[in-house]
């Protein structure tokens, strides 16, 4: 019963997720460098910050690993790069372009 309760709760949250704004025009991406600049994130508006002022550079063609304890923000960072959510503060750029300025369909192809 507890498993069903968690599943129902997760589905309810999913059904009430606010849709992200989506850029309309395709943009030119010159490379696939990923950069987080002073990135902060909270799951809920006004909620506790999960990430605080994260700066991270992931150059194209390199292999990087996010390591750390469970609950340290590794999966959250990966999901923010893929734009499952928008950052609370700061920005995430791919090829020098803020992910908010890249249409979601184009972002999926990167």
PDB file of N, CA and C in Angstrom:
ATOM      1  N   UNK A   1       0.828  -1.190   0.000  1.00  0.00           N
ATOM      2  CA  UNK A   1       0.000   0.000   0.000  1.00  0.00           C
ATOM      3  C   UNK A   1       0.878   1.261   0.000  1.00  0.00           C
ATOM      4  N   UNK A   2       1.998   1.199   0.732  1.00  0.00           N
ATOM      5  CA  UNK A   2       2.874   2.369   0.797  1.00  0.00           C
ATOM      6  C   UNK A   2       3.470   2.654  -0.586  1.00  0.00           C
ATOM      7  N   UNK A   3       3.806   1.618  -1.330  1.00  0.00           N
ATOM      8  CA  UNK A   3       4.339   1.796  -2.681  1.00  0.00           C
ATOM      9  C   UNK A   3       3.319   2.475  -3.577  1.00  0.00           C
ATOM     10  N   UNK A   4       2.072   2.055  -3.475  1.00  0.00           N
ATOM     11  CA  UNK A   4       1.004   2.675  -4.267  1.00  0.00           C
ATOM     12  C   UNK A   4       0.822   4.134  -3.853  1.00  0.00           C
ATOM     13  N   UNK A   5       0.884   4.402  -2.570  1.00  0.00           N
ATOM     14  CA  UNK A   5       0.753   5.779  -2.079  1.00  0.00           C
ATOM     15  C   UNK A   5       1.849   6.667  -2.666  1.00  0.00           C
ATOM     16  N   UNK A   6       3.108   6.181  -2.671  1.00  0.00           N
ATOM     17  CA  UNK A   6       4.210   6.958  -3.239  1.00  0.00           C
ATOM     18  C   UNK A   6       4.004   7.177  -4.739  1.00  0.00           C
ATOM     19  N   UNK A   7       3.548   6.151  -5.442  1.00  0.00           N
ATOM     20  CA  UNK A   7       3.322   6.268  -6.881  1.00  0.00           C
ATOM     21  C   UNK A   7       2.239   7.301  -7.184  1.00  0.00           C
ATOM     22  N   UNK A   8       1.149   7.269  -6.437  1.00  0.00           N
ATOM     23  CA  UNK A   8       0.062   8.232  -6.624  1.00  0.00           C
ATOM     24  C   UNK A   8       0.562   9.642  -6.338  1.00  0.00           C
ATOM     25  N   UNK A   9       1.348   9.798  -5.293  1.00  0.00           N
ATOM     26  CA  UNK A   9       1.915  11.111  -4.948  1.00  0.00           C
ATOM     27  C   UNK A   9       2.799  11.627  -6.080  1.00  0.00           C
ATOM     28  N   UNK A  10       3.671  10.757  -6.627  1.00  0.00           N
ATOM     29  CA  UNK A  10       4.559  11.157  -7.717  1.00  0.00           C
ATOM     30  C   UNK A  10       3.783  11.547  -8.967  1.00  0.00           C
ATOM     31  N   UNK A  11       2.751  10.791  -9.304  1.00  0.00           N
ATOM     32  CA  UNK A  11       1.924  11.112 -10.472  1.00  0.00           C
ATOM     33  C   UNK A  11       1.201  12.434 -10.255  1.00  0.00           C
ATOM     34  N   UNK A  12       0.698  12.663  -9.055  1.00  0.00           N
ATOM     35  CA  UNK A  12       0.014  13.920  -8.746  1.00  0.00           C
ATOM     36  C   UNK A  12       0.967  15.099  -8.909  1.00  0.00           C
ATOM     37  N   UNK A  13       2.197  14.970  -8.433  1.00  0.00           N
ATOM     38  CA  UNK A  13       3.178  16.040  -8.604  1.00  0.00           C
ATOM     39  C   UNK A  13       3.461  16.282 -10.081  1.00  0.00           C
ATOM     40  N   UNK A  14       3.608  15.212 -10.848  1.00  0.00           N
ATOM     41  CA  UNK A  14       3.882  15.331 -12.271  1.00  0.00           C
ATOM     42  C   UNK A  14       2.746  16.049 -13.001  1.00  0.00           C
ATOM     43  N   UNK A  15       1.520  15.767 -12.617  1.00  0.00           N
ATOM     44  CA  UNK A  15       0.365  16.387 -13.267  1.00  0.00           C
ATOM     45  C   UNK A  15       0.262  17.885 -12.971  1.00  0.00           C
ATOM     46  N   UNK A  16       0.941  18.360 -11.945  1.00  0.00           N
ATOM     47  CA  UNK A  16       0.852  19.761 -11.558  1.00  0.00           C
ATOM     48  C   UNK A  16       2.153  20.529 -11.786  1.00  0.00           C
ATOM     49  N   UNK A  17       3.044  19.981 -12.606  1.00  0.00           N
ATOM     50  CA  UNK A  17       4.303  20.654 -12.913  1.00  0.00           C
ATOM     51  C   UNK A  17       4.017  21.824 -13.845  1.00  0.00           C
ATOM     52  N   UNK A  18       4.626  22.957 -13.555  1.00  0.00           N
ATOM     53  CA  UNK A  18       4.488  24.131 -14.408  1.00  0.00           C
ATOM     54  C   UNK A  18       5.328  23.940 -15.662  1.00  0.00           C
ATOM     55  N   UNK A  19       4.743  24.236 -16.813  1.00  0.00           N
ATOM     56  CA  UNK A  19       5.453  24.083 -18.078  1.00  0.00           C
ATOM     57  C   UNK A  19       6.549  25.134 -18.200  1.00  0.00           C
ATOM     58  N   UNK A  20       7.732  24.705 -18.650  1.00  0.00           N
ATOM     59  CA  UNK A  20       8.840  25.638 -18.851  1.00  0.00           C
ATOM     60  C   UNK A  20       8.576  26.501 -20.076  1.00  0.00           C
ATOM     61  N   UNK A  21       9.075  27.742 -20.021  1.00  0.00           N
ATOM     62  CA  UNK A  21       8.990  28.580 -21.216  1.00  0.00           C
ATOM     63  C   UNK A  21       9.883  27.956 -22.271  1.00  0.00           C
ATOM     64  N   UNK A  22       9.539  28.151 -23.521  1.00  0.00           N
ATOM     65  CA  UNK A  22      10.273  27.504 -24.596  1.00  0.00           C
ATOM     66  C   UNK A  22      10.597  28.515 -25.682  1.00  0.00           C
ATOM     67  N   UNK A  23      11.904  28.657 -25.981  1.00  0.00           N
ATOM     68  CA  UNK A  23      12.320  29.538 -27.072  1.00  0.00           C
ATOM     69  C   UNK A  23      11.750  28.996 -28.382  1.00  0.00           C
ATOM     70  N   UNK A  24      11.421  29.876 -29.289  1.00  0.00           N
ATOM     71  CA  UNK A  24      10.777  29.475 -30.546  1.00  0.00           C
ATOM     72  C   UNK A  24      11.787  29.212 -31.664  1.00  0.00           C
ATOM     73  N   UNK A  25      12.827  30.046 -31.749  1.00  0.00           N
ATOM     74  CA  UNK A  25      13.744  29.985 -32.882  1.00  0.00           C
ATOM     75  C   UNK A  25      14.988  29.162 -32.558  1.00  0.00           C
ATOM     76  N   UNK A  26      15.387  28.331 -33.500  1.00  0.00           N
ATOM     77  CA  UNK A  26      16.607  27.553 -33.375  1.00  0.00           C
ATOM     78  C   UNK A  26      17.790  28.504 -33.280  1.00  0.00           C
ATOM     79  N   UNK A  27      18.756  28.173 -32.441  1.00  0.00           N
ATOM     80  CA  UNK A  27      19.949  29.006 -32.289  1.00  0.00           C
ATOM     81  C   UNK A  27      21.171  28.213 -32.725  1.00  0.00           C
ATOM     82  N   UNK A  28      22.209  28.938 -33.104  1.00  0.00           N
ATOM     83  CA  UNK A  28      23.450  28.285 -33.511  1.00  0.00           C
ATOM     84  C   UNK A  28      24.264  27.943 -32.269  1.00  0.00           C
ATOM     85  N   UNK A  29      24.659  26.699 -32.188  1.00  0.00           N
ATOM     86  CA  UNK A  29      25.505  26.225 -31.101  1.00  0.00           C
ATOM     87  C   UNK A  29      26.862  25.905 -31.722  1.00  0.00           C
ATOM     88  N   UNK A  30      27.919  26.635 -31.336  1.00  0.00           N
ATOM     89  CA  UNK A  30      29.225  26.477 -31.975  1.00  0.00           C
ATOM     90  C   UNK A  30      30.024  25.312 -31.402  1.00  0.00           C
ATOM     91  N   UNK A  31      29.729  24.924 -30.178  1.00  0.00           N
ATOM     92  CA  UNK A  31      30.412  23.786 -29.564  1.00  0.00           C
ATOM     93  C   UNK A  31      29.485  23.220 -28.493  1.00  0.00           C
ATOM     94  N   UNK A  32      29.942  22.217 -27.815  1.00  0.00           N
ATOM     95  CA  UNK A  32      29.113  21.588 -26.793  1.00  0.00           C
ATOM     96  C   UNK A  32      29.726  21.718 -25.400  1.00  0.00           C
ATOM     97  N   UNK A  33      30.474  22.793 -25.177  1.00  0.00           N
ATOM     98  CA  UNK A  33      30.960  23.069 -23.830  1.00  0.00           C
ATOM     99  C   UNK A  33      29.762  23.349 -22.938  1.00  0.00           C
ATOM    100  N   UNK A  34      29.786  22.829 -21.726  1.00  0.00           N
ATOM    101  CA  UNK A  34      28.712  23.075 -20.765  1.00  0.00           C
ATOM    102  C   UNK A  34      29.306  23.870 -19.617  1.00  0.00           C
ATOM    103  N   UNK A  35      28.607  24.923 -19.217  1.00  0.00           N
ATOM    104  CA  UNK A  35      29.099  25.755 -18.128  1.00  0.00           C
ATOM    105  C   UNK A  35      27.950  26.139 -17.202  1.00  0.00           C
ATOM    106  N   UNK A  36      28.145  25.920 -15.922  1.00  0.00           N
ATOM    107  CA  UNK A  36      27.223  26.396 -14.894  1.00  0.00           C
ATOM    108  C   UNK A  36      27.867  27.614 -14.256  1.00  0.00           C
ATOM    109  N   UNK A  37      27.128  28.718 -14.196  1.00  0.00           N
ATOM    110  CA  UNK A  37      27.651  29.974 -13.669  1.00  0.00           C
ATOM    111  C   UNK A  37      26.790  30.426 -12.494  1.00  0.00           C
ATOM    112  N   UNK A  38      27.369  30.406 -11.301  1.00  0.00           N
ATOM    113  CA  UNK A  38      26.659  30.840 -10.088  1.00  0.00           C
ATOM    114  C   UNK A  38      25.270  30.218  -9.997  1.00  0.00           C
ATOM    115  N   UNK A  39      25.177  28.942 -10.292  1.00  0.00           N
ATOM    116  CA  UNK A  39      23.903  28.245 -10.371  1.00  0.00           C
ATOM    117  C   UNK A  39      23.356  27.897  -8.990  1.00  0.00           C
ATOM    118  N   UNK A  40      22.108  28.287  -8.763  1.00  0.00           N
ATOM    119  CA  UNK A  40      21.384  27.937  -7.540  1.00  0.00           C
ATOM    120  C   UNK A  40      20.088  27.249  -7.965  1.00  0.00           C
ATOM    121  N   UNK A  41      19.597  26.364  -7.097  1.00  0.00           N
ATOM    122  CA  UNK A  41      18.366  25.668  -7.433  1.00  0.00           C
ATOM    123  C   UNK A  41      17.622  25.257  -6.176  1.00  0.00           C
ATOM    124  N   UNK A  42      16.305  25.455  -6.212  1.00  0.00           N
ATOM    125  CA  UNK A  42      15.380  24.963  -5.188  1.00  0.00           C
ATOM    126  C   UNK A  42      14.245  24.273  -5.917  1.00  0.00           C
ATOM    127  N   UNK A  43      13.792  23.155  -5.388  1.00  0.00           N
ATOM    128  CA  UNK A  43      12.707  22.417  -6.044  1.00  0.00           C
ATOM    129  C   UNK A  43      11.393  23.193  -6.042  1.00  0.00           C
ATOM    130  N   UNK A  44      11.176  24.000  -5.030  1.00  0.00           N
ATOM    131  CA  UNK A  44       9.945  24.792  -4.941  1.00  0.00           C
ATOM    132  C   UNK A  44      10.293  26.257  -4.802  1.00  0.00           C
ATOM    133  N   UNK A  45       9.486  27.117  -5.400  1.00  0.00           N
ATOM    134  CA  UNK A  45       9.708  28.552  -5.284  1.00  0.00           C
ATOM    135  C   UNK A  45       9.688  28.950  -3.815  1.00  0.00           C
ATOM    136  N   UNK A  46      10.732  29.614  -3.398  1.00  0.00           N
ATOM    137  CA  UNK A  46      10.845  30.027  -1.994  1.00  0.00           C
ATOM    138  C   UNK A  46      11.298  28.902  -1.081  1.00  0.00           C
ATOM    139  N   UNK A  47      11.552  27.721  -1.653  1.00  0.00           N
ATOM    140  CA  UNK A  47      11.977  26.578  -0.850  1.00  0.00           C
ATOM    141  C   UNK A  47      13.471  26.600  -0.564  1.00  0.00           C
ATOM    142  N   UNK A  48      13.914  25.597   0.144  1.00  0.00           N
ATOM    143  CA  UNK A  48      15.321  25.474   0.512  1.00  0.00           C
ATOM    144  C   UNK A  48      16.176  25.270  -0.735  1.00  0.00           C
ATOM    145  N   UNK A  49      17.266  26.041  -0.831  1.00  0.00           N
ATOM    146  CA  UNK A  49      18.195  25.899  -1.951  1.00  0.00           C
ATOM    147  C   UNK A  49      18.904  24.558  -1.843  1.00  0.00           C
ATOM    148  N   UNK A  50      18.841  23.772  -2.900  1.00  0.00           N
ATOM    149  CA  UNK A  50      19.523  22.484  -2.961  1.00  0.00           C
ATOM    150  C   UNK A  50      20.946  22.675  -3.475  1.00  0.00           C
ATOM    151  N   UNK A  51      21.114  23.589  -4.436  1.00  0.00           N
ATOM    152  CA  UNK A  51      22.422  23.955  -4.970  1.00  0.00           C
ATOM    153  C   UNK A  51      22.645  25.428  -4.722  1.00  0.00           C
ATOM    154  N   UNK A  52      23.848  25.796  -4.313  1.00  0.00           N
ATOM    155  CA  UNK A  52      24.158  27.189  -4.008  1.00  0.00           C
ATOM    156  C   UNK A  52      25.419  27.637  -4.730  1.00  0.00           C
ATOM    157  N   UNK A  53      25.267  28.561  -5.685  1.00  0.00           N
ATOM    158  CA  UNK A  53      26.391  29.189  -6.379  1.00  0.00           C
ATOM    159  C   UNK A  53      27.388  28.186  -6.942  1.00  0.00           C
ATOM    160  N   UNK A  54      26.888  27.250  -7.731  1.00  0.00           N
ATOM    161  CA  UNK A  54      27.735  26.237  -8.348  1.00  0.00           C
ATOM    162  C   UNK A  54      28.343  26.791  -9.627  1.00  0.00           C
ATOM    163  N   UNK A  55      29.667  26.712  -9.737  1.00  0.00           N
ATOM    164  CA  UNK A  55      30.401  27.032 -10.959  1.00  0.00           C
ATOM    165  C   UNK A  55      31.033  25.733 -11.435  1.00  0.00           C
ATOM    166  N   UNK A  56      30.808  25.402 -12.709  1.00  0.00           N
ATOM    167  CA  UNK A  56      31.302  24.135 -13.238  1.00  0.00           C
ATOM    168  C   UNK A  56      31.516  24.285 -14.733  1.00  0.00           C
ATOM    169  N   UNK A  57      32.660  23.812 -15.224  1.00  0.00           N
ATOM    170  CA  UNK A  57      32.944  23.835 -16.658  1.00  0.00           C
ATOM    171  C   UNK A  57      33.193  22.405 -17.117  1.00  0.00           C
ATOM    172  N   UNK A  58      32.459  22.000 -18.143  1.00  0.00           N
ATOM    173  CA  UNK A  58      32.596  20.674 -18.736  1.00  0.00           C
ATOM    174  C   UNK A  58      32.921  20.867 -20.214  1.00  0.00           C
ATOM    175  N   UNK A  59      34.219  20.931 -20.565  1.00  0.00           N
ATOM    176  CA  UNK A  59      34.594  21.185 -21.956  1.00  0.00           C
ATOM    177  C   UNK A  59      34.200  20.043 -22.883  1.00  0.00           C
ATOM    178  N   UNK A  60      33.814  20.402 -24.090  1.00  0.00           N
ATOM    179  CA  UNK A  60      33.468  19.416 -25.114  1.00  0.00           C
ATOM    180  C   UNK A  60      34.641  18.469 -25.324  1.00  0.00           C
ATOM    181  N   UNK A  61      34.339  17.203 -25.508  1.00  0.00           N
ATOM    182  CA  UNK A  61      35.374  16.223 -25.809  1.00  0.00           C
ATOM    183  C   UNK A  61      36.117  15.691 -24.599  1.00  0.00           C
ATOM    184  N   UNK A  62      35.720  16.116 -23.412  1.00  0.00           N
ATOM    185  CA  UNK A  62      36.363  15.605 -22.203  1.00  0.00           C
ATOM    186  C   UNK A  62      35.409  14.671 -21.486  1.00  0.00           C
ATOM    187  N   UNK A  63      35.953  13.896 -20.586  1.00  0.00           N
ATOM    188  CA  UNK A  63      35.161  12.972 -19.785  1.00  0.00           C
ATOM    189  C   UNK A  63      35.162  13.496 -18.362  1.00  0.00           C
ATOM    190  N   UNK A  64      33.991  13.733 -17.816  1.00  0.00           N
ATOM    191  CA  UNK A  64      33.866  14.250 -16.459  1.00  0.00           C
ATOM    192  C   UNK A  64      32.921  13.375 -15.663  1.00  0.00           C
ATOM    193  N   UNK A  65      33.154  13.301 -14.374  1.00  0.00           N
ATOM    194  CA  UNK A  65      32.285  12.529 -13.493  1.00  0.00           C
ATOM    195  C   UNK A  65      31.883  13.398 -12.314  1.00  0.00           C
ATOM    196  N   UNK A  66      30.607  13.361 -11.984  1.00  0.00           N
ATOM    197  CA  UNK A  66      30.124  14.010 -10.772  1.00  0.00           C
ATOM    198  C   UNK A  66      30.097  12.938  -9.694  1.00  0.00           C
ATOM    199  N   UNK A  67      30.882  13.122  -8.670  1.00  0.00           N
ATOM    200  CA  UNK A  67      30.946  12.133  -7.597  1.00  0.00           C
ATOM    201  C   UNK A  67      30.631  12.801  -6.273  1.00  0.00           C
ATOM    202  N   UNK A  68      30.103  12.035  -5.365  1.00  0.00           N
ATOM    203  CA  UNK A  68      29.794  12.560  -4.047  1.00  0.00           C
ATOM    204  C   UNK A  68      28.751  11.696  -3.376  1.00  0.00           C
ATOM    205  N   UNK A  69      28.398  12.069  -2.164  1.00  0.00           N
ATOM    206  CA  UNK A  69      27.448  11.257  -1.399  1.00  0.00           C
ATOM    207  C   UNK A  69      26.038  11.348  -1.964  1.00  0.00           C
ATOM    208  N   UNK A  70      25.233  10.388  -1.601  1.00  0.00           N
ATOM    209  CA  UNK A  70      23.824  10.400  -1.957  1.00  0.00           C
ATOM    210  C   UNK A  70      23.194  11.687  -1.435  1.00  0.00           C
ATOM    211  N   UNK A  71      22.415  12.338  -2.286  1.00  0.00           N
ATOM    212  CA  UNK A  71      21.771  13.585  -1.881  1.00  0.00           C
ATOM    213  C   UNK A  71      22.652  14.805  -2.064  1.00  0.00           C
ATOM    214  N   UNK A  72      23.820  14.630  -2.712  1.00  0.00           N
ATOM    215  CA  UNK A  72      24.750  15.743  -2.888  1.00  0.00           C
ATOM    216  C   UNK A  72      24.448  16.648  -4.067  1.00  0.00           C
ATOM    217  N   UNK A  73      23.478  16.283  -4.914  1.00  0.00           N
ATOM    218  CA  UNK A  73      23.086  17.147  -6.024  1.00  0.00           C
ATOM    219  C   UNK A  73      23.555  16.692  -7.393  1.00  0.00           C
ATOM    220  N   UNK A  74      24.169  15.529  -7.488  1.00  0.00           N
ATOM    221  CA  UNK A  74      24.694  15.048  -8.772  1.00  0.00           C
ATOM    222  C   UNK A  74      23.599  14.886  -9.823  1.00  0.00           C
ATOM    223  N   UNK A  75      22.561  14.171  -9.485  1.00  0.00           N
ATOM    224  CA  UNK A  75      21.452  13.959 -10.430  1.00  0.00           C
ATOM    225  C   UNK A  75      20.736  15.260 -10.727  1.00  0.00           C
ATOM    226  N   UNK A  76      20.610  16.121  -9.748  1.00  0.00           N
ATOM    227  CA  UNK A  76      19.956  17.416  -9.952  1.00  0.00           C
ATOM    228  C   UNK A  76      20.725  18.240 -10.972  1.00  0.00           C
ATOM    229  N   UNK A  77      22.048  18.263 -10.873  1.00  0.00           N
ATOM    230  CA  UNK A  77      22.864  19.000 -11.843  1.00  0.00           C
ATOM    231  C   UNK A  77      22.649  18.433 -13.242  1.00  0.00           C
ATOM    232  N   UNK A  78      22.668  17.122 -13.376  1.00  0.00           N
ATOM    233  CA  UNK A  78      22.459  16.496 -14.695  1.00  0.00           C
ATOM    234  C   UNK A  78      21.084  16.861 -15.252  1.00  0.00           C
ATOM    235  N   UNK A  79      20.079  16.859 -14.419  1.00  0.00           N
ATOM    236  CA  UNK A  79      18.718  17.192 -14.877  1.00  0.00           C
ATOM    237  C   UNK A  79      18.574  18.669 -15.213  1.00  0.00           C
ATOM    238  N   UNK A  80      19.299  19.529 -14.505  1.00  0.00           N
ATOM    239  CA  UNK A  80      19.268  20.952 -14.828  1.00  0.00           C
ATOM    240  C   UNK A  80      19.928  21.209 -16.181  1.00  0.00           C
ATOM    241  N   UNK A  81      21.028  20.506 -16.467  1.00  0.00           N
ATOM    242  CA  UNK A  81      21.691  20.658 -17.761  1.00  0.00           C
ATOM    243  C   UNK A  81      20.743  20.241 -18.879  1.00  0.00           C
ATOM    244  N   UNK A  82      20.001  19.169 -18.662  1.00  0.00           N
ATOM    245  CA  UNK A  82      19.027  18.698 -19.660  1.00  0.00           C
ATOM    246  C   UNK A  82      17.751  19.519 -19.651  1.00  0.00           C
ATOM    247  N   UNK A  83      17.641  20.448 -18.754  1.00  0.00           N
ATOM    248  CA  UNK A  83      16.519  21.375 -18.573  1.00  0.00           C
ATOM    249  C   UNK A  83      15.216  20.675 -18.197  1.00  0.00           C
ATOM    250  N   UNK A  84      15.333  19.742 -17.268  1.00  0.00           N
ATOM    251  CA  UNK A  84      14.120  19.193 -16.662  1.00  0.00           C
ATOM    252  C   UNK A  84      13.468  20.276 -15.807  1.00  0.00           C
ATOM    253  N   UNK A  85      14.320  21.160 -15.246  1.00  0.00           N
ATOM    254  CA  UNK A  85      13.863  22.313 -14.475  1.00  0.00           C
ATOM    255  C   UNK A  85      14.723  23.506 -14.862  1.00  0.00           C
ATOM    256  N   UNK A  86      14.302  24.687 -14.485  1.00  0.00           N
ATOM    257  CA  UNK A  86      15.114  25.893 -14.647  1.00  0.00           C
ATOM    258  C   UNK A  86      15.794  26.220 -13.333  1.00  0.00           C
ATOM    259  N   UNK A  87      16.973  26.816 -13.429  1.00  0.00           N
ATOM    260  CA  UNK A  87      17.711  27.212 -12.232  1.00  0.00           C
ATOM    261  C   UNK A  87      16.978  28.344 -11.524  1.00  0.00           C
ATOM    262  N   UNK A  88      17.194  28.462 -10.231  1.00  0.00           N
ATOM    263  CA  UNK A  88      16.609  29.542  -9.450  1.00  0.00           C
ATOM    264  C   UNK A  88      17.385  30.832  -9.675  1.00  0.00           C
ATOM    265  N   UNK A  89      18.714  30.705  -9.729  1.00  0.00           N
ATOM    266  CA  UNK A  89      19.611  31.840  -9.991  1.00  0.00           C
ATOM    267  C   UNK A  89      20.768  31.340 -10.838  1.00  0.00           C
ATOM    268  N   UNK A  90      21.465  32.276 -11.480  1.00  0.00           N
ATOM    269  CA  UNK A  90      22.598  31.915 -12.312  1.00  0.00           C
ATOM    270  C   UNK A  90      22.136  31.413 -13.659  1.00  0.00           C
ATOM    271  N   UNK A  91      23.016  30.701 -14.351  1.00  0.00           N
ATOM    272  CA  UNK A  91      22.647  30.182 -15.659  1.00  0.00           C
ATOM    273  C   UNK A  91      23.448  28.942 -16.003  1.00  0.00           C
ATOM    274  N   UNK A  92      22.897  28.192 -16.933  1.00  0.00           N
ATOM    275  CA  UNK A  92      23.565  27.034 -17.501  1.00  0.00           C
ATOM    276  C   UNK A  92      23.658  27.291 -18.998  1.00  0.00           C
ATOM    277  N   UNK A  93      24.874  27.177 -19.535  1.00  0.00           N
ATOM    278  CA  UNK A  93      25.097  27.452 -20.950  1.00  0.00           C
ATOM    279  C   UNK A  93      25.655  26.213 -21.642  1.00  0.00           C
ATOM    280  N   UNK A  94      25.225  26.030 -22.874  1.00  0.00           N
ATOM    281  CA  UNK A  94      25.794  25.023 -23.767  1.00  0.00           C
ATOM    282  C   UNK A  94      26.278  25.772 -24.992  1.00  0.00           C
ATOM    283  N   UNK A  95      27.557  25.648 -25.286  1.00  0.00           N
ATOM    284  CA  UNK A  95      28.119  26.368 -26.427  1.00  0.00           C
ATOM    285  C   UNK A  95      27.987  27.868 -26.287  1.00  0.00           C
ATOM    286  N   UNK A  96      28.019  28.360 -25.057  1.00  0.00           N
ATOM    287  CA  UNK A  96      27.910  29.795 -24.814  1.00  0.00           C
ATOM    288  C   UNK A  96      26.485  30.328 -24.814  1.00  0.00           C
ATOM    289  N   UNK A  97      25.508  29.472 -25.056  1.00  0.00           N
ATOM    290  CA  UNK A  97      24.097  29.882 -25.080  1.00  0.00           C
ATOM    291  C   UNK A  97      23.380  29.389 -23.831  1.00  0.00           C
ATOM    292  N   UNK A  98      22.627  30.273 -23.209  1.00  0.00           N
ATOM    293  CA  UNK A  98      21.824  29.884 -22.059  1.00  0.00           C
ATOM    294  C   UNK A  98      20.813  28.836 -22.505  1.00  0.00           C
ATOM    295  N   UNK A  99      20.688  27.750 -21.743  1.00  0.00           N
ATOM    296  CA  UNK A  99      19.758  26.683 -22.143  1.00  0.00           C
ATOM    297  C   UNK A  99      18.326  27.195 -22.258  1.00  0.00           C
ATOM    298  N   UNK A 100      17.995  28.281 -21.580  1.00  0.00           N
ATOM    299  CA  UNK A 100      16.643  28.849 -21.697  1.00  0.00           C
ATOM    300  C   UNK A 100      16.395  29.450 -23.074  1.00  0.00           C
ATOM    301  N   UNK A 101      17.483  29.776 -23.793  1.00  0.00           N
ATOM    302  CA  UNK A 101      17.368  30.372 -25.120  1.00  0.00           C
ATOM    303  C   UNK A 101      17.413  29.329 -26.232  1.00  0.00           C
ATOM    304  N   UNK A 102      17.586  28.072 -25.858  1.00  0.00           N
ATOM    305  CA  UNK A 102      17.646  26.977 -26.830  1.00  0.00           C
ATOM    306  C   UNK A 102      16.282  26.273 -26.813  1.00  0.00           C
ATOM    307  N   UNK A 103      15.612  26.180 -27.965  1.00  0.00           N
ATOM    308  CA  UNK A 103      14.330  25.468 -27.976  1.00  0.00           C
ATOM    309  C   UNK A 103      14.493  24.049 -27.419  1.00  0.00           C
ATOM    310  N   UNK A 104      13.483  23.575 -26.689  1.00  0.00           N
ATOM    311  CA  UNK A 104      13.588  22.252 -26.056  1.00  0.00           C
ATOM    312  C   UNK A 104      13.825  21.158 -27.076  1.00  0.00           C
ATOM    313  N   UNK A 105      13.220  21.295 -28.285  1.00  0.00           N
ATOM    314  CA  UNK A 105      13.434  20.271 -29.316  1.00  0.00           C
ATOM    315  C   UNK A 105      14.880  20.257 -29.778  1.00  0.00           C
ATOM    316  N   UNK A 106      15.505  21.424 -29.855  1.00  0.00           N
ATOM    317  CA  UNK A 106      16.915  21.495 -30.251  1.00  0.00           C
ATOM    318  C   UNK A 106      17.801  20.993 -29.110  1.00  0.00           C
ATOM    319  N   UNK A 107      17.442  21.317 -27.894  1.00  0.00           N
ATOM    320  CA  UNK A 107      18.214  20.880 -26.732  1.00  0.00           C
ATOM    321  C   UNK A 107      18.248  19.358 -26.649  1.00  0.00           C
ATOM    322  N   UNK A 108      17.161  18.721 -27.045  1.00  0.00           N
ATOM    323  CA  UNK A 108      17.101  17.253 -27.013  1.00  0.00           C
ATOM    324  C   UNK A 108      18.068  16.627 -28.013  1.00  0.00           C
ATOM    325  N   UNK A 109      18.429  17.371 -29.059  1.00  0.00           N
ATOM    326  CA  UNK A 109      19.340  16.851 -30.087  1.00  0.00           C
ATOM    327  C   UNK A 109      20.808  17.070 -29.740  1.00  0.00           C
ATOM    328  N   UNK A 110      21.074  17.886 -28.734  1.00  0.00           N
ATOM    329  CA  UNK A 110      22.477  18.214 -28.405  1.00  0.00           C
ATOM    330  C   UNK A 110      23.156  17.071 -27.718  1.00  0.00           C
TER     331      UNK A 110
END
